[in-house]
Short mmCIF file of C-alpha atoms and ligand atoms in Angstrom, two decimals:
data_model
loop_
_atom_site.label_atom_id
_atom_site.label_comp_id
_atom_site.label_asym_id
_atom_site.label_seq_id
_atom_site.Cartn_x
_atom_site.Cartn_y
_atom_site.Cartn_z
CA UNK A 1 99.27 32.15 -24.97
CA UNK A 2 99.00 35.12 -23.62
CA UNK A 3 99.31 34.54 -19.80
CA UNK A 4 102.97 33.69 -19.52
CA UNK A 5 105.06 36.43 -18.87
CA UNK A 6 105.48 39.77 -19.78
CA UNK A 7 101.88 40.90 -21.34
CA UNK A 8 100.61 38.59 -19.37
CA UNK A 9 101.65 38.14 -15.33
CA UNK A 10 99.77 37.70 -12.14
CA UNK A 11 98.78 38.24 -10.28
CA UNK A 12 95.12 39.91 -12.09
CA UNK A 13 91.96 41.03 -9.80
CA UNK A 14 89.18 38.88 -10.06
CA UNK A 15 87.90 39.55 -13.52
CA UNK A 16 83.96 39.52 -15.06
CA UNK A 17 82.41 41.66 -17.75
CA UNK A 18 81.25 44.78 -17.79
CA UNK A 19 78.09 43.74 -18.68
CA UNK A 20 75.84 41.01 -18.82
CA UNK A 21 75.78 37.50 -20.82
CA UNK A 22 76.82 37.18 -24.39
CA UNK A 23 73.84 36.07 -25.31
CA UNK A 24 72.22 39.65 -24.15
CA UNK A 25 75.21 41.44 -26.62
CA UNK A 26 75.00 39.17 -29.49
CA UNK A 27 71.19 39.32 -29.44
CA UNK A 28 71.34 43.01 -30.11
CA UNK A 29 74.57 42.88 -32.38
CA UNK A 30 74.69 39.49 -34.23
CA UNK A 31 71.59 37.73 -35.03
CA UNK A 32 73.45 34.87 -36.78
CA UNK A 33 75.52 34.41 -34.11
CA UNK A 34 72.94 34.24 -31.45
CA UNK A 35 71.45 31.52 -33.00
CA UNK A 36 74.89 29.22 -33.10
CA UNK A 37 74.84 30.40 -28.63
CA UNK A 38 71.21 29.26 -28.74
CA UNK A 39 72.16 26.08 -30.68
CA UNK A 40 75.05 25.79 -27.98
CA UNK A 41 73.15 26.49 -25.13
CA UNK A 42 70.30 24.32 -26.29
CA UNK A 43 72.45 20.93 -26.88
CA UNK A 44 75.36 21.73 -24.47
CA UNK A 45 79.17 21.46 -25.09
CA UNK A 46 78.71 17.32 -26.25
CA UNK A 47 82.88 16.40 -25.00
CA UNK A 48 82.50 19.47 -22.11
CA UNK A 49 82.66 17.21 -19.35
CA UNK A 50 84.14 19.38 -17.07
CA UNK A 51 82.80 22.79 -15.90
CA UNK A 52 84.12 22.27 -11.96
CA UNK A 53 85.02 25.07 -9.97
CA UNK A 54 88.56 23.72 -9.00
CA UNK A 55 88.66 23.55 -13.03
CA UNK A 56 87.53 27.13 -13.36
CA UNK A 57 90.28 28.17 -10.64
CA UNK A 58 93.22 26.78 -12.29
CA UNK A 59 95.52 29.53 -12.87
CA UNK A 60 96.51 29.55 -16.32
CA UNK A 61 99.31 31.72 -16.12
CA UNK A 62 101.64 28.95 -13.99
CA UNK A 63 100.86 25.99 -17.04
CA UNK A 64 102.97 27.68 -19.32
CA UNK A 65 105.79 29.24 -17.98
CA UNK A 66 108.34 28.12 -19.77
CA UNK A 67 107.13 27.25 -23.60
CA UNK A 68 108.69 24.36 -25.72
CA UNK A 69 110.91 25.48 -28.43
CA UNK A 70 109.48 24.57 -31.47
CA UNK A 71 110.58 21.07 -32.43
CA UNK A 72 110.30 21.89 -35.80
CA UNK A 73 112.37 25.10 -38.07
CA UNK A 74 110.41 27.79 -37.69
CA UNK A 75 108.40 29.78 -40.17
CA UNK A 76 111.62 32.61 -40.19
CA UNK A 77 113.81 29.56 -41.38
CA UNK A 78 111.58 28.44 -44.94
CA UNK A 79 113.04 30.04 -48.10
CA UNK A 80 110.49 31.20 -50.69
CA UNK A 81 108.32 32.85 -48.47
CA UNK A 82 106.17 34.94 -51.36
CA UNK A 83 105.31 38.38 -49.41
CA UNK A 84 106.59 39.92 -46.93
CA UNK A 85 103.55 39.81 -45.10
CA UNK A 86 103.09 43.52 -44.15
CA UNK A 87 100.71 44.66 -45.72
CA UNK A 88 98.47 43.65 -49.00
CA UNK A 89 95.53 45.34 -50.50
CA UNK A 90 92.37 43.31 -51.35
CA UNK A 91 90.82 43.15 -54.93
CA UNK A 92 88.89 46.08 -54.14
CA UNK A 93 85.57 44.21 -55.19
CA UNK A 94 84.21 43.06 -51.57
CA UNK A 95 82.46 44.81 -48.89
CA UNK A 96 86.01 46.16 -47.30
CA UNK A 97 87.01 48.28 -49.83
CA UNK A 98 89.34 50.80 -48.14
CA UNK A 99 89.03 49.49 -44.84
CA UNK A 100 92.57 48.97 -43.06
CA UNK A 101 92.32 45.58 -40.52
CA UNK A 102 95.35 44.61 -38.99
CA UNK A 103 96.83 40.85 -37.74
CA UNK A 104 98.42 40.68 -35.12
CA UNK A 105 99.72 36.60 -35.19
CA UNK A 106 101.01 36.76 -31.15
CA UNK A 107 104.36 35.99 -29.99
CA UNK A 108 106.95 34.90 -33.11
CA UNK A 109 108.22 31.41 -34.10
CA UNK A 110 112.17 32.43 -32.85
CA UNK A 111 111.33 34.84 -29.66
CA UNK A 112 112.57 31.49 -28.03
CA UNK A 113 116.20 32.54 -29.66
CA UNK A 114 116.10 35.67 -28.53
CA UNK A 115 115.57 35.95 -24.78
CA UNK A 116 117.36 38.60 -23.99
CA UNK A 117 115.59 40.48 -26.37
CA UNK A 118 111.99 39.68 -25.67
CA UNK A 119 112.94 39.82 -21.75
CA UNK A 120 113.77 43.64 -22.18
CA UNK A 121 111.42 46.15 -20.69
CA UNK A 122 109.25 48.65 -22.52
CA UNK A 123 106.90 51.33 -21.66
CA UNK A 124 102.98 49.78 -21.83
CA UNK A 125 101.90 53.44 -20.40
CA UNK A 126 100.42 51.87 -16.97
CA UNK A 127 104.04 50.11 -16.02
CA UNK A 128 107.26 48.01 -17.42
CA UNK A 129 106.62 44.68 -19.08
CA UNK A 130 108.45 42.31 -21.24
CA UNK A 131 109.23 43.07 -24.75
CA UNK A 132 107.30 39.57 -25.69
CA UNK A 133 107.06 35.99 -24.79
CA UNK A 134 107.53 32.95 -26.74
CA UNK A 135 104.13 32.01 -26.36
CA UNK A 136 102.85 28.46 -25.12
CA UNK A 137 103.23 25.41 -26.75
CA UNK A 138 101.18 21.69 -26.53
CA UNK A 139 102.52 18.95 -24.73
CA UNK A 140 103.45 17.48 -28.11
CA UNK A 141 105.46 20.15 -29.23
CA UNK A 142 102.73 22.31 -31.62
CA UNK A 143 103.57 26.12 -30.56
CA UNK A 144 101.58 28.96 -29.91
CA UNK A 145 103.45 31.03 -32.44
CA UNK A 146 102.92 28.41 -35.30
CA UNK A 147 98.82 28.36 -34.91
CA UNK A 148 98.80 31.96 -34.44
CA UNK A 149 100.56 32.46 -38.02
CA UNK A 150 98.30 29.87 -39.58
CA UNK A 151 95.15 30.88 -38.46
CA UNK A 152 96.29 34.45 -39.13
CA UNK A 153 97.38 33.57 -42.74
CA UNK A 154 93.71 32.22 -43.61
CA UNK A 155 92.09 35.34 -41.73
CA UNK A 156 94.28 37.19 -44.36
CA UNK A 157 92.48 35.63 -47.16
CA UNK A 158 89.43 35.66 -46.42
CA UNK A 159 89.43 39.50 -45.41
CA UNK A 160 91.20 39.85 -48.85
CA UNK A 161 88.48 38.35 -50.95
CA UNK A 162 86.24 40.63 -49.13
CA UNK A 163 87.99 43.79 -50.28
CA UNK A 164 90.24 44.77 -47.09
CA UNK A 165 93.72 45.64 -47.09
CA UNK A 166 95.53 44.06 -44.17
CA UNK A 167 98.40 44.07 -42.70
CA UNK A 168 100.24 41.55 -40.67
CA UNK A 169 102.61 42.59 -37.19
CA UNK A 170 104.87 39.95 -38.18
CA UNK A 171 104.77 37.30 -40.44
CA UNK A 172 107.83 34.70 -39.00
CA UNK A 173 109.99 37.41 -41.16
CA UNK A 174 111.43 38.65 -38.78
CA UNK A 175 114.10 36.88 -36.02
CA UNK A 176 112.05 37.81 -33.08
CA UNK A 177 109.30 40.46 -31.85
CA UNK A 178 107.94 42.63 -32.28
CA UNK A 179 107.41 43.92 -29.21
CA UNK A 180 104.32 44.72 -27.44
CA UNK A 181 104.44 48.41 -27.67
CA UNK A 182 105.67 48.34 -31.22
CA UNK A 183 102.60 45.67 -32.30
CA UNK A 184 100.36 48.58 -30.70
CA UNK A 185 102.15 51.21 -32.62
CA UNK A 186 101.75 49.24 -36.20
CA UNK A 187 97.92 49.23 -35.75
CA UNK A 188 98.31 52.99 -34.68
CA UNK A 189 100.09 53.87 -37.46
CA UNK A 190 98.48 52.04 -39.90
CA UNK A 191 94.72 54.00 -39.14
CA UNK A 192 93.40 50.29 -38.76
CA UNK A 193 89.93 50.16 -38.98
CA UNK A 194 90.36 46.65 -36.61
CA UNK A 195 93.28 45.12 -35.17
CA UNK A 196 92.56 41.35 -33.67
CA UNK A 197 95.53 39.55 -31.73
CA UNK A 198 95.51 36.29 -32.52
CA UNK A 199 96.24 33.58 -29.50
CA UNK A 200 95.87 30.26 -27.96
CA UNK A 201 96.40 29.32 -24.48
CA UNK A 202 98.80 27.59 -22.00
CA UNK A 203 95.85 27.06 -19.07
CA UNK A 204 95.79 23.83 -16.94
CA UNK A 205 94.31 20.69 -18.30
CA UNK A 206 90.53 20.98 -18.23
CA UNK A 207 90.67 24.18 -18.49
CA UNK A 208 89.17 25.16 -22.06
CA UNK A 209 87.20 27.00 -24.24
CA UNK A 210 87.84 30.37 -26.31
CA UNK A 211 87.61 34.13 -24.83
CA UNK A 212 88.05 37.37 -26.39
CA UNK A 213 89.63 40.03 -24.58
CA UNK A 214 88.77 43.63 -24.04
CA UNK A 215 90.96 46.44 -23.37
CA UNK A 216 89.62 48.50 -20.30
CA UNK A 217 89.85 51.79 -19.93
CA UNK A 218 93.43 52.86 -18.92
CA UNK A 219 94.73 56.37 -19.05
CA UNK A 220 98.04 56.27 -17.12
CA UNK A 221 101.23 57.55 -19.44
CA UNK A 222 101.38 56.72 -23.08
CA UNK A 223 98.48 54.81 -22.24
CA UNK A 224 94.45 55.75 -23.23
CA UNK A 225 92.28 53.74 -24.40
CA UNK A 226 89.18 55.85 -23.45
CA UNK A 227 88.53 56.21 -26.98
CA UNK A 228 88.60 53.22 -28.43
CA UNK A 229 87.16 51.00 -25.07
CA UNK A 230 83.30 51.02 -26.08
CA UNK A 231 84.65 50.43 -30.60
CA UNK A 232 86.51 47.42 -28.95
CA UNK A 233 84.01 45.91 -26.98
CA UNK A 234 81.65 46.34 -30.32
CA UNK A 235 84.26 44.47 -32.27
CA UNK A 236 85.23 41.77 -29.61
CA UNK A 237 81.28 41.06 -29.12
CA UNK A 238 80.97 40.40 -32.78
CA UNK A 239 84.43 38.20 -33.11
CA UNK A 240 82.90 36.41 -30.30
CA UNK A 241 79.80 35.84 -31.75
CA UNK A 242 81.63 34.64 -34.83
CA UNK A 243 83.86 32.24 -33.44
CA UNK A 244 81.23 30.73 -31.76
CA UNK A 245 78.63 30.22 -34.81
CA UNK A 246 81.30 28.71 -36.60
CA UNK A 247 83.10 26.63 -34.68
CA UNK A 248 80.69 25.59 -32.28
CA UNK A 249 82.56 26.77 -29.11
CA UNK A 250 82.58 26.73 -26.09
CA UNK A 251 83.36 29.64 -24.51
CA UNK A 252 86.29 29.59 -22.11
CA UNK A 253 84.79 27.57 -18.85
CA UNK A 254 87.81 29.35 -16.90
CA UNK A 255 87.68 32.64 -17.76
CA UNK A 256 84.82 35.12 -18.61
CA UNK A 257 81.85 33.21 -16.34
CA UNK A 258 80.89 31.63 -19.51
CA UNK A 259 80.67 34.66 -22.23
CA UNK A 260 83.30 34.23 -23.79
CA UNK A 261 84.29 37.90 -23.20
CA UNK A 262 87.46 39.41 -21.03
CA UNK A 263 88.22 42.59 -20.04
CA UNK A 264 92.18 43.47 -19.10
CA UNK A 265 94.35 46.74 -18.43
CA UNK A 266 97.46 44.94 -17.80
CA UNK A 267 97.95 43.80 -21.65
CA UNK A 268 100.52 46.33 -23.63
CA UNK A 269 99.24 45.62 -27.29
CA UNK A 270 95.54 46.99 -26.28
CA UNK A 271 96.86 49.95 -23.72
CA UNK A 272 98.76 51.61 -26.32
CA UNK A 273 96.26 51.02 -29.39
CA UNK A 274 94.29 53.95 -30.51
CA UNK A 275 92.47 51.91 -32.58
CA UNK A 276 89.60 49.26 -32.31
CA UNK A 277 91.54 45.82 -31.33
CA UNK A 278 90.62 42.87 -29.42
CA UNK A 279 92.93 39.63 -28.48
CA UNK A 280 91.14 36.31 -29.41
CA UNK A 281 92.29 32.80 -27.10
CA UNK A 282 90.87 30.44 -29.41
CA UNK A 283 91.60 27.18 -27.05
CA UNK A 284 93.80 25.81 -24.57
CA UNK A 285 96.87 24.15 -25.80
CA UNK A 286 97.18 22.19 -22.94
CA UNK A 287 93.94 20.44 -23.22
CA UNK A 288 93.03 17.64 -24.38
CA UNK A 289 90.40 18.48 -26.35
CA UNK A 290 91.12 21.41 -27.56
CA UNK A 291 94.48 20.81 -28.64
CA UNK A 292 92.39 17.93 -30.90
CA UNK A 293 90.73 21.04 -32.18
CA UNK A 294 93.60 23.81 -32.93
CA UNK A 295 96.07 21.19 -34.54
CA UNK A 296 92.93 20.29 -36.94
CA UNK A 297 93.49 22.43 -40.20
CA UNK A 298 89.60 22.42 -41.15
CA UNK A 299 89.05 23.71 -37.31
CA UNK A 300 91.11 26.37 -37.57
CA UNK A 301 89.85 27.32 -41.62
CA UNK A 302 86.72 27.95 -39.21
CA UNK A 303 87.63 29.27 -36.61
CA UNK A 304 89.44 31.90 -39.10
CA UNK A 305 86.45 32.03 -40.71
CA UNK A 306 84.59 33.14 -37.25
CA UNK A 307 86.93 35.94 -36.67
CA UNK A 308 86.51 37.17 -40.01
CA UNK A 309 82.61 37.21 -39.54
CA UNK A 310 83.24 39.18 -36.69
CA UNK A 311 85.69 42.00 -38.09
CA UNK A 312 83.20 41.67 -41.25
CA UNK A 313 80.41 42.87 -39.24
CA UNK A 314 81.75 45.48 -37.21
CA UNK A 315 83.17 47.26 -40.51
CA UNK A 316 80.19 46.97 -42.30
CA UNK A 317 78.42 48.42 -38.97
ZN1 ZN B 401 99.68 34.23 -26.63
#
């Protein structure tokens, strides 16, 4: 999750695109994907029983302020682990030959160790935030930090078979972090052609649905993200429109009026990129339902496989 915490506190402005629908964006960008919205507009959200405005006003940052451990040894604890994760080229036979895309999996499976680490202060240009957060968790114990790595792991391969080298932030190999500033600074210094944050969220119950988040344009200290606001919003329409062909949706019926889009300037990770990068909330951990979704292994194969579609198309362009 994103909203606990550091990158992530209230209280925020009222928030709503820049511009209008998704449907409007993915018409002109994403012809396959505007026919999964269609399909989704046409039939509804079949288990979306709840689209109520005290729903929509839940805050989402207050769910989730203080994360489960995991329940489970983390990722950073398994031997054997066969790369290090930080960077791997693909075959050089697909599409994304010599394009750079970088993961960024959020939070990391033992920030929850490290608290006086992840609590310390860095620079994100427009203030002071926290080094990281330990991320949300469901009420059953699944964390934040362990679907981000998963989902991340199968984005990996299938950007791999289609020629990219990527390169992961962290890959549970390290004992906490990084920080937001230095998660920036990876996709920075790597020339990343795309950078996509991978999260899930700690809103209230009923709260649900997946948004993608936008940096806005900030230019306050280290931070400027003139140049890359309009690349962003390309790529973030197109992960959008990917996630929801292949998984069906919905987009978030809390956040974004229904578009499935965000726009922020109070996040770290996209005020100090240089480079095209969007955050992805692919459900609400605290929900029912879509908890049913992101613990599902074939659900998250797609919705990996949505993201992908969406990086895909903004690199072939
Ligand atoms: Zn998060």
């Amino acid at each position: 999750m994103s909203y606990v915490g550091p990158d992530f506190e209230p209280p925020r402005p009222p928030r709503r695109p820049l511009r209008g629908p998704l449907t409007v964006a993915v018409a002109a960008l994403v012809p396959g994907a505007l026919a999964g919205w269609l399909v989704w507009q046409a039939v509804g959200d079949p288990d979306d029983g709840d689209g109520s405005a005290a729903a929509r006003t839940s805050a989402s940052e207050s769910a989730s302020a203080s994360a489960s451990p995991p329940s489970s040894a983390s990722s950073s604890e398994l031997p054997g682990r066969s790369d290090d994760g930080k960077e791997q080229g693909g075959d050089g036979s697909g599409s994304l030959k010599g394009k750079v895309v970088v993961i960024d999996p959020g939070h990391n499976p033992g920030n929850f160790r490290h608290p006086s680490d992840i609590n310390r202060k860095v620079n994100i240009g427009t203030n002071w935030k926290e080094c990281d957060t330990t991320g949300t968790a469901s009420n059953a114990g699944y964390t934040e930090a362990e679907f981000t790595l998963d989902v991340s792991h199968r984005l990996r391969t299938i950007l791999k078979e289609e020629g990219a080298t990527v390169k992961f932030t962290q890959d549970g190999d390290r004992p906490w972090g990084p920080c937001v500033d230095e998660r920036a600074e990876i996709g920075n210094k790597a020339g990343a052609d795309a950078v996509v944050s991978i999260h899930a969220d700690g809103s209230a119950a009923g709260n649900r649905g997946f948004h993608v988040i936008l940096p806005g344009s900030v230019h306050s200290g280290a931070a400027d993200t003139r140049p890359i606001v309009a690349s962003s919003r390309e790529l973030g329409e197109r992960v959008a429109g990917g996630f929801l062909r292949t998984t069906g949706g919905p987009p978030s019926n809390y956040i974004g009026d229904g578009t499935g889009l965000d726009v922020r300037k109070d996040l770290g990770g996209l005020n100090l990129s240089t480079v095209p990068k969007v955050f992805i909330e692919c459900g609400n951990m605290r929900d029912t339902k879509d908890i049913s979704r992101l613990t599902s292994g074939a659900w998250r194969q797609k919705a990996a496989e949505g993201i992908s579609e969406g990086i895909v198309s903004f690199l072939r362009g």
